[in-house]
Amino acid sequence: MSSTRFLTGITPSGTPHLGNYAGMLRPAIAASRTREVENFYFLADYHALIKCQDPARVQRSTIEIAASWLAAGLDPKHVTFYRQSDIPEIPELCWLLTCVTGKGLLNRAHAYKAAVDKNQASGIEPDDGVTAGLFMYPVLMAADILIFNAHKVPVGRDQVQHIEMARDMASSFNHLYGSEFFILPEAQVEENVATLPGLDGRKMSKSYNNTIPLFASREQLRKLINSITTDSRMPGEPKTVEGSALFQIYQGFASEAETEDLRQAYADGIAWGDAKQMLFERIDHELAPMRERYEHLIAHPEELEAILQAGAVKARRLSTPLLRELRSAVGLRSLVQASTSSKPKASKQALPQFKQYREADGRFYFKLLAADGRLLLQSLGFDAPKLAGQAISQLQREGAQALKNLQPHLQAIDGTDSQQILAALELLSQSCET
Ligand code: TRP
């Protein structure tokens, strides 16, 4: 097996700012240089369509994000850097995954739920203004990851649920079609990344309109830094670093020693104008060489296009053969191809199964389905997924005894008796032993 593979996507919506740089680009690029691993970075432009339906903006943002990553030092020779929409295997896999994904799983996705909650709070139709694109977003994201069989996916906290869903889809697919087509990916959450405050002191974010664009011109950068909110203390008056956006941004770029110097200068009563000048110099020092490369790339989109095309060729060396295998596995194949090797094994299909899930009441349930899908056993709600899991393993280990002990947690099902349940449990335990 090859080395660990990292993969992450960047949605091209908007212009990258200093917060994106300190929190994401800079650490990711540093990691891509040191890690003895394979790195995949891509522009998630299909994802951009969920939020942005202005074609010129999608294109512009794709140019700006691609240029930013390259200018900030991403080396396309060392990593695989590509644009999602250049990989036709991604939307194709997205459909294959769609067909093994429960709609209920997607109902629980944060982004969709947040949109529904917002509508409900304002008393309108729950799905008002919600596109199927937003609803399907976790499936597209799973396809992004699974098509390259990535092991690790560096993401922010808000994305962890999506990686778990990708695991679910991968294991459903593997199970259903009887082979380990997909590696189950894991989220990697960087705990101590810098979050920079914006001009007004709140977190730097496009939605607060308080950002400093990463590649603002020198003059623009100076102007924006001068507009950072400070208090009214006069030159000579000691100033506090706590809650000072200026200080925190400086810290995001300076060494520890430099940061200590500024802390001292605050205590000594540095004038705000001088502190702003220090911050400007520090940031400009780091960005000036990159800015030159950025401006060059923006002026030469044909160079960006060529780099991305080359990246797509590299990426498709992996995605094309995998998708060919997947198509055949699901039965989309030449009519003269023998249906042997990738046919699902009969034993995998004809088994009863336990399903664990969460209901709208927030509690955790399981049920046992017969091989033909008939409901045999239904639990009541548990407070934690672990408790539901323990009950399942008890049933699997102890059979009749567990069925008796767990009675208070189980619901009677019309038309099934404990004989049928025990037979199903028996079948399951035999299949685990083989
Ligand atoms: N949804 C991610 C975000 O908004 C971007 C993304 C799309 C992504 N596809 C991905 C991240 C696959 C990691 C892996 O940040």
PDB file of N, CA and C in Angstrom, residues 111-173:
ATOM      1  N   ALA A 111     -25.279  21.750   7.631  1.00  0.00           N
ATOM      2  CA  ALA A 111     -25.528  22.897   6.747  1.00  0.00           C
ATOM      3  C   ALA A 111     -27.003  22.929   6.348  1.00  0.00           C
ATOM      4  N   TYR A 112     -27.536  21.758   6.038  1.00  0.00           N
ATOM      5  CA  TYR A 112     -28.947  21.677   5.656  1.00  0.00           C
ATOM      6  C   TYR A 112     -29.833  21.989   6.854  1.00  0.00           C
ATOM      7  N   LYS A 113     -29.496  21.398   7.998  1.00  0.00           N
ATOM      8  CA  LYS A 113     -30.326  21.616   9.183  1.00  0.00           C
ATOM      9  C   LYS A 113     -30.352  23.082   9.607  1.00  0.00           C
ATOM     10  N   ALA A 114     -29.198  23.723   9.463  1.00  0.00           N
ATOM     11  CA  ALA A 114     -29.138  25.141   9.837  1.00  0.00           C
ATOM     12  C   ALA A 114     -30.079  25.958   8.956  1.00  0.00           C
ATOM     13  N   ALA A 115     -30.117  25.627   7.657  1.00  0.00           N
ATOM     14  CA  ALA A 115     -30.996  26.366   6.747  1.00  0.00           C
ATOM     15  C   ALA A 115     -32.463  26.132   7.129  1.00  0.00           C
ATOM     16  N   VAL A 116     -32.786  24.883   7.452  1.00  0.00           N
ATOM     17  CA  VAL A 116     -34.161  24.548   7.829  1.00  0.00           C
ATOM     18  C   VAL A 116     -34.547  25.240   9.140  1.00  0.00           C
ATOM     19  N   ASP A 117     -33.637  25.179  10.119  1.00  0.00           N
ATOM     20  CA  ASP A 117     -33.918  25.813  11.415  1.00  0.00           C
ATOM     21  C   ASP A 117     -34.173  27.308  11.251  1.00  0.00           C
ATOM     22  N   LYS A 118     -33.377  27.915  10.398  1.00  0.00           N
ATOM     23  CA  LYS A 118     -33.519  29.357  10.173  1.00  0.00           C
ATOM     24  C   LYS A 118     -34.897  29.667   9.582  1.00  0.00           C
ATOM     25  N   ASN A 119     -35.286  28.858   8.611  1.00  0.00           N
ATOM     26  CA  ASN A 119     -36.618  29.055   8.022  1.00  0.00           C
ATOM     27  C   ASN A 119     -37.710  28.878   9.057  1.00  0.00           C
ATOM     28  N   GLN A 120     -37.568  27.827   9.853  1.00  0.00           N
ATOM     29  CA  GLN A 120     -38.611  27.551  10.836  1.00  0.00           C
ATOM     30  C   GLN A 120     -38.704  28.672  11.856  1.00  0.00           C
ATOM     31  N   ALA A 121     -37.531  29.196  12.235  1.00  0.00           N
ATOM     32  CA  ALA A 121     -37.521  30.284  13.212  1.00  0.00           C
ATOM     33  C   ALA A 121     -38.249  31.507  12.662  1.00  0.00           C
ATOM     34  N   SER A 122     -38.165  31.711  11.336  1.00  0.00           N
ATOM     35  CA  SER A 122     -38.866  32.881  10.792  1.00  0.00           C
ATOM     36  C   SER A 122     -40.241  32.505  10.233  1.00  0.00           C
ATOM     37  N   GLY A 123     -40.695  31.295  10.597  1.00  0.00           N
ATOM     38  CA  GLY A 123     -42.072  30.919  10.287  1.00  0.00           C
ATOM     39  C   GLY A 123     -42.356  30.643   8.825  1.00  0.00           C
ATOM     40  N   ILE A 124     -41.321  30.327   8.035  1.00  0.00           N
ATOM     41  CA  ILE A 124     -41.596  29.981   6.640  1.00  0.00           C
ATOM     42  C   ILE A 124     -41.367  28.487   6.406  1.00  0.00           C
ATOM     43  N   GLU A 125     -41.773  28.032   5.223  1.00  0.00           N
ATOM     44  CA  GLU A 125     -41.584  26.638   4.792  1.00  0.00           C
ATOM     45  C   GLU A 125     -40.170  26.164   5.150  1.00  0.00           C
ATOM     46  N   PRO A 126     -40.056  24.980   5.773  1.00  0.00           N
ATOM     47  CA  PRO A 126     -38.720  24.520   6.199  1.00  0.00           C
ATOM     48  C   PRO A 126     -37.696  24.500   5.055  1.00  0.00           C
ATOM     49  N   ASP A 127     -38.118  24.089   3.857  1.00  0.00           N
ATOM     50  CA  ASP A 127     -37.164  23.937   2.764  1.00  0.00           C
ATOM     51  C   ASP A 127     -37.102  25.159   1.851  1.00  0.00           C
ATOM     52  N   ASP A 128     -37.681  26.251   2.309  1.00  0.00           N
ATOM     53  CA  ASP A 128     -37.708  27.446   1.472  1.00  0.00           C
ATOM     54  C   ASP A 128     -36.292  27.883   1.089  1.00  0.00           C
ATOM     55  N   GLY A 129     -36.061  28.056  -0.208  1.00  0.00           N
ATOM     56  CA  GLY A 129     -34.762  28.534  -0.680  1.00  0.00           C
ATOM     57  C   GLY A 129     -33.632  27.523  -0.539  1.00  0.00           C
ATOM     58  N   VAL A 130     -33.937  26.311  -0.139  1.00  0.00           N
ATOM     59  CA  VAL A 130     -32.898  25.290   0.004  1.00  0.00           C
ATOM     60  C   VAL A 130     -32.822  24.511  -1.308  1.00  0.00           C
ATOM     61  N   THR A 131     -31.675  24.556  -1.959  1.00  0.00           N
ATOM     62  CA  THR A 131     -31.551  23.785  -3.204  1.00  0.00           C
ATOM     63  C   THR A 131     -31.195  22.341  -2.869  1.00  0.00           C
ATOM     64  N   ALA A 132     -31.457  21.465  -3.851  1.00  0.00           N
ATOM     65  CA  ALA A 132     -31.020  20.083  -3.687  1.00  0.00           C
ATOM     66  C   ALA A 132     -29.494  20.027  -3.642  1.00  0.00           C
ATOM     67  N   GLY A 133     -28.842  21.031  -4.216  1.00  0.00           N
ATOM     68  CA  GLY A 133     -27.376  21.102  -4.156  1.00  0.00           C
ATOM     69  C   GLY A 133     -26.888  21.207  -2.720  1.00  0.00           C
ATOM     70  N   LEU A 134     -27.519  22.064  -1.938  1.00  0.00           N
ATOM     71  CA  LEU A 134     -27.135  22.196  -0.531  1.00  0.00           C
ATOM     72  C   LEU A 134     -27.399  20.886   0.210  1.00  0.00           C
ATOM     73  N   PHE A 135     -28.522  20.282  -0.102  1.00  0.00           N
ATOM     74  CA  PHE A 135     -28.887  19.029   0.558  1.00  0.00           C
ATOM     75  C   PHE A 135     -27.877  17.915   0.240  1.00  0.00           C
ATOM     76  N   MET A 136     -27.423  17.888  -1.006  1.00  0.00           N
ATOM     77  CA  MET A 136     -26.543  16.815  -1.484  1.00  0.00           C
ATOM     78  C   MET A 136     -25.060  17.077  -1.214  1.00  0.00           C
ATOM     79  N   TYR A 137     -24.791  18.227  -0.681  1.00  0.00           N
ATOM     80  CA  TYR A 137     -23.410  18.667  -0.510  1.00  0.00           C
ATOM     81  C   TYR A 137     -22.511  17.612   0.159  1.00  0.00           C
ATOM     82  N   PRO A 138     -22.984  16.928   1.222  1.00  0.00           N
ATOM     83  CA  PRO A 138     -22.103  15.924   1.838  1.00  0.00           C
ATOM     84  C   PRO A 138     -21.758  14.755   0.903  1.00  0.00           C
ATOM     85  N   VAL A 139     -22.632  14.469  -0.051  1.00  0.00           N
ATOM     86  CA  VAL A 139     -22.334  13.362  -0.964  1.00  0.00           C
ATOM     87  C   VAL A 139     -21.247  13.775  -1.954  1.00  0.00           C
ATOM     88  N   LEU A 140     -21.368  15.001  -2.448  1.00  0.00           N
ATOM     89  CA  LEU A 140     -20.332  15.501  -3.356  1.00  0.00           C
ATOM     90  C   LEU A 140     -18.984  15.538  -2.633  1.00  0.00           C
ATOM     91  N   MET A 141     -19.011  15.961  -1.397  1.00  0.00           N
ATOM     92  CA  MET A 141     -17.765  16.032  -0.630  1.00  0.00           C
ATOM     93  C   MET A 141     -17.187  14.627  -0.403  1.00  0.00           C
ATOM     94  N   ALA A 142     -18.059  13.669  -0.164  1.00  0.00           N
ATOM     95  CA  ALA A 142     -17.577  12.294  -0.002  1.00  0.00           C
ATOM     96  C   ALA A 142     -16.930  11.809  -1.299  1.00  0.00           C
ATOM     97  N   ALA A 143     -17.551  12.148  -2.428  1.00  0.00           N
ATOM     98  CA  ALA A 143     -16.985  11.737  -3.714  1.00  0.00           C
ATOM     99  C   ALA A 143     -15.594  12.354  -3.910  1.00  0.00           C
ATOM    100  N   ASP A 144     -15.435  13.629  -3.519  1.00  0.00           N
ATOM    101  CA  ASP A 144     -14.125  14.297  -3.613  1.00  0.00           C
ATOM    102  C   ASP A 144     -13.039  13.487  -2.912  1.00  0.00           C
ATOM    103  N   ILE A 145     -13.412  12.971  -1.761  1.00  0.00           N
ATOM    104  CA  ILE A 145     -12.429  12.305  -0.896  1.00  0.00           C
ATOM    105  C   ILE A 145     -12.218  10.858  -1.335  1.00  0.00           C
ATOM    106  N   LEU A 146     -13.331  10.167  -1.602  1.00  0.00           N
ATOM    107  CA  LEU A 146     -13.233   8.722  -1.858  1.00  0.00           C
ATOM    108  C   LEU A 146     -12.643   8.413  -3.233  1.00  0.00           C
ATOM    109  N   ILE A 147     -12.830   9.311  -4.191  1.00  0.00           N
ATOM    110  CA  ILE A 147     -12.320   9.021  -5.536  1.00  0.00           C
ATOM    111  C   ILE A 147     -10.784   8.917  -5.521  1.00  0.00           C
ATOM    112  N   PHE A 148     -10.148   9.572  -4.536  1.00  0.00           N
ATOM    113  CA  PHE A 148      -8.691   9.460  -4.431  1.00  0.00           C
ATOM    114  C   PHE A 148      -8.258   8.619  -3.238  1.00  0.00           C
ATOM    115  N   ASN A 149      -9.206   7.965  -2.623  1.00  0.00           N
ATOM    116  CA  ASN A 149      -8.892   7.119  -1.479  1.00  0.00           C
ATOM    117  C   ASN A 149      -7.956   7.792  -0.474  1.00  0.00           C
ATOM    118  N   ALA A 150      -8.322   9.019  -0.106  1.00  0.00           N
ATOM    119  CA  ALA A 150      -7.510   9.751   0.874  1.00  0.00           C
ATOM    120  C   ALA A 150      -7.673   9.123   2.257  1.00  0.00           C
ATOM    121  N   HIS A 151      -6.579   9.112   3.029  1.00  0.00           N
ATOM    122  CA  HIS A 151      -6.651   8.611   4.407  1.00  0.00           C
ATOM    123  C   HIS A 151      -7.065   9.715   5.371  1.00  0.00           C
ATOM    124  N   LYS A 152      -6.458  10.901   5.163  1.00  0.00           N
ATOM    125  CA  LYS A 152      -6.659  11.986   6.134  1.00  0.00           C
ATOM    126  C   LYS A 152      -7.174  13.226   5.425  1.00  0.00           C
ATOM    127  N   VAL A 153      -8.110  13.878   6.079  1.00  0.00           N
ATOM    128  CA  VAL A 153      -8.691  15.079   5.493  1.00  0.00           C
ATOM    129  C   VAL A 153      -8.581  16.216   6.507  1.00  0.00           C
ATOM    130  N   PRO A 154      -7.609  17.124   6.312  1.00  0.00           N
ATOM    131  CA  PRO A 154      -7.477  18.248   7.239  1.00  0.00           C
ATOM    132  C   PRO A 154      -8.633  19.226   7.014  1.00  0.00           C
ATOM    133  N   VAL A 155      -9.411  19.456   8.038  1.00  0.00           N
ATOM    134  CA  VAL A 155     -10.573  20.343   7.911  1.00  0.00           C
ATOM    135  C   VAL A 155     -10.801  21.096   9.210  1.00  0.00           C
ATOM    136  N   GLY A 156     -11.654  22.099   9.137  1.00  0.00           N
ATOM    137  CA  GLY A 156     -12.106  22.799  10.340  1.00  0.00           C
ATOM    138  C   GLY A 156     -13.160  21.954  11.042  1.00  0.00           C
ATOM    139  N   ARG A 157     -13.396  22.314  12.317  1.00  0.00           N
ATOM    140  CA  ARG A 157     -14.378  21.580  13.129  1.00  0.00           C
ATOM    141  C   ARG A 157     -15.725  21.400  12.432  1.00  0.00           C
ATOM    142  N   ASP A 158     -16.152  22.452  11.748  1.00  0.00           N
ATOM    143  CA  ASP A 158     -17.489  22.435  11.140  1.00  0.00           C
ATOM    144  C   ASP A 158     -17.622  21.368  10.054  1.00  0.00           C
ATOM    145  N   GLN A 159     -16.497  20.825   9.621  1.00  0.00           N
ATOM    146  CA  GLN A 159     -16.542  19.864   8.517  1.00  0.00           C
ATOM    147  C   GLN A 159     -16.435  18.411   8.986  1.00  0.00           C
ATOM    148  N   VAL A 160     -16.222  18.211  10.282  1.00  0.00           N
ATOM    149  CA  VAL A 160     -15.985  16.856  10.774  1.00  0.00           C
ATOM    150  C   VAL A 160     -17.156  15.925  10.458  1.00  0.00           C
ATOM    151  N   GLN A 161     -18.363  16.440  10.618  1.00  0.00           N
ATOM    152  CA  GLN A 161     -19.540  15.621  10.340  1.00  0.00           C
ATOM    153  C   GLN A 161     -19.532  15.116   8.886  1.00  0.00           C
ATOM    154  N   HIS A 162     -19.091  15.955   7.981  1.00  0.00           N
ATOM    155  CA  HIS A 162     -19.072  15.543   6.573  1.00  0.00           C
ATOM    156  C   HIS A 162     -18.100  14.389   6.346  1.00  0.00           C
ATOM    157  N   ILE A 163     -17.007  14.395   7.064  1.00  0.00           N
ATOM    158  CA  ILE A 163     -16.037  13.307   6.899  1.00  0.00           C
ATOM    159  C   ILE A 163     -16.628  12.016   7.474  1.00  0.00           C
ATOM    160  N   GLU A 164     -17.363  12.156   8.573  1.00  0.00           N
ATOM    161  CA  GLU A 164     -18.011  10.958   9.126  1.00  0.00           C
ATOM    162  C   GLU A 164     -19.042  10.401   8.155  1.00  0.00           C
ATOM    163  N   MET A 165     -19.747  11.293   7.492  1.00  0.00           N
ATOM    164  CA  MET A 165     -20.710  10.832   6.493  1.00  0.00           C
ATOM    165  C   MET A 165     -19.997  10.141   5.330  1.00  0.00           C
ATOM    166  N   ALA A 166     -18.848  10.682   4.948  1.00  0.00           N
ATOM    167  CA  ALA A 166     -18.083  10.043   3.862  1.00  0.00           C
ATOM    168  C   ALA A 166     -17.680   8.623   4.269  1.00  0.00           C
ATOM    169  N   ARG A 167     -17.318   8.475   5.532  1.00  0.00           N
ATOM    170  CA  ARG A 167     -16.989   7.119   6.023  1.00  0.00           C
ATOM    171  C   ARG A 167     -18.196   6.197   5.914  1.00  0.00           C
ATOM    172  N   ASP A 168     -19.351   6.718   6.331  1.00  0.00           N
ATOM    173  CA  ASP A 168     -20.582   5.920   6.245  1.00  0.00           C
ATOM    174  C   ASP A 168     -20.852   5.470   4.816  1.00  0.00           C
ATOM    175  N   MET A 169     -20.729   6.421   3.902  1.00  0.00           N
ATOM    176  CA  MET A 169     -21.018   6.088   2.498  1.00  0.00           C
ATOM    177  C   MET A 169     -20.010   5.079   1.982  1.00  0.00           C
ATOM    178  N   ALA A 170     -18.742   5.276   2.341  1.00  0.00           N
ATOM    179  CA  ALA A 170     -17.703   4.344   1.883  1.00  0.00           C
ATOM    180  C   ALA A 170     -17.994   2.943   2.410  1.00  0.00           C
ATOM    181  N   SER A 171     -18.365   2.859   3.680  1.00  0.00           N
ATOM    182  CA  SER A 171     -18.549   1.505   4.197  1.00  0.00           C
ATOM    183  C   SER A 171     -19.838   0.884   3.683  1.00  0.00           C
ATOM    184  N   SER A 172     -20.885   1.678   3.461  1.00  0.00           N
ATOM    185  CA  SER A 172     -22.089   1.114   2.833  1.00  0.00           C
ATOM    186  C   SER A 172     -21.769   0.557   1.457  1.00  0.00           C
ATOM    187  N   PHE A 173     -21.015   1.334   0.703  1.00  0.00           N
ATOM    188  CA  PHE A 173     -20.702   0.906  -0.667  1.00  0.00           C
ATOM    189  C   PHE A 173     -19.846  -0.362  -0.648  1.00  0.00           C
TER     190      PHE A 173
END
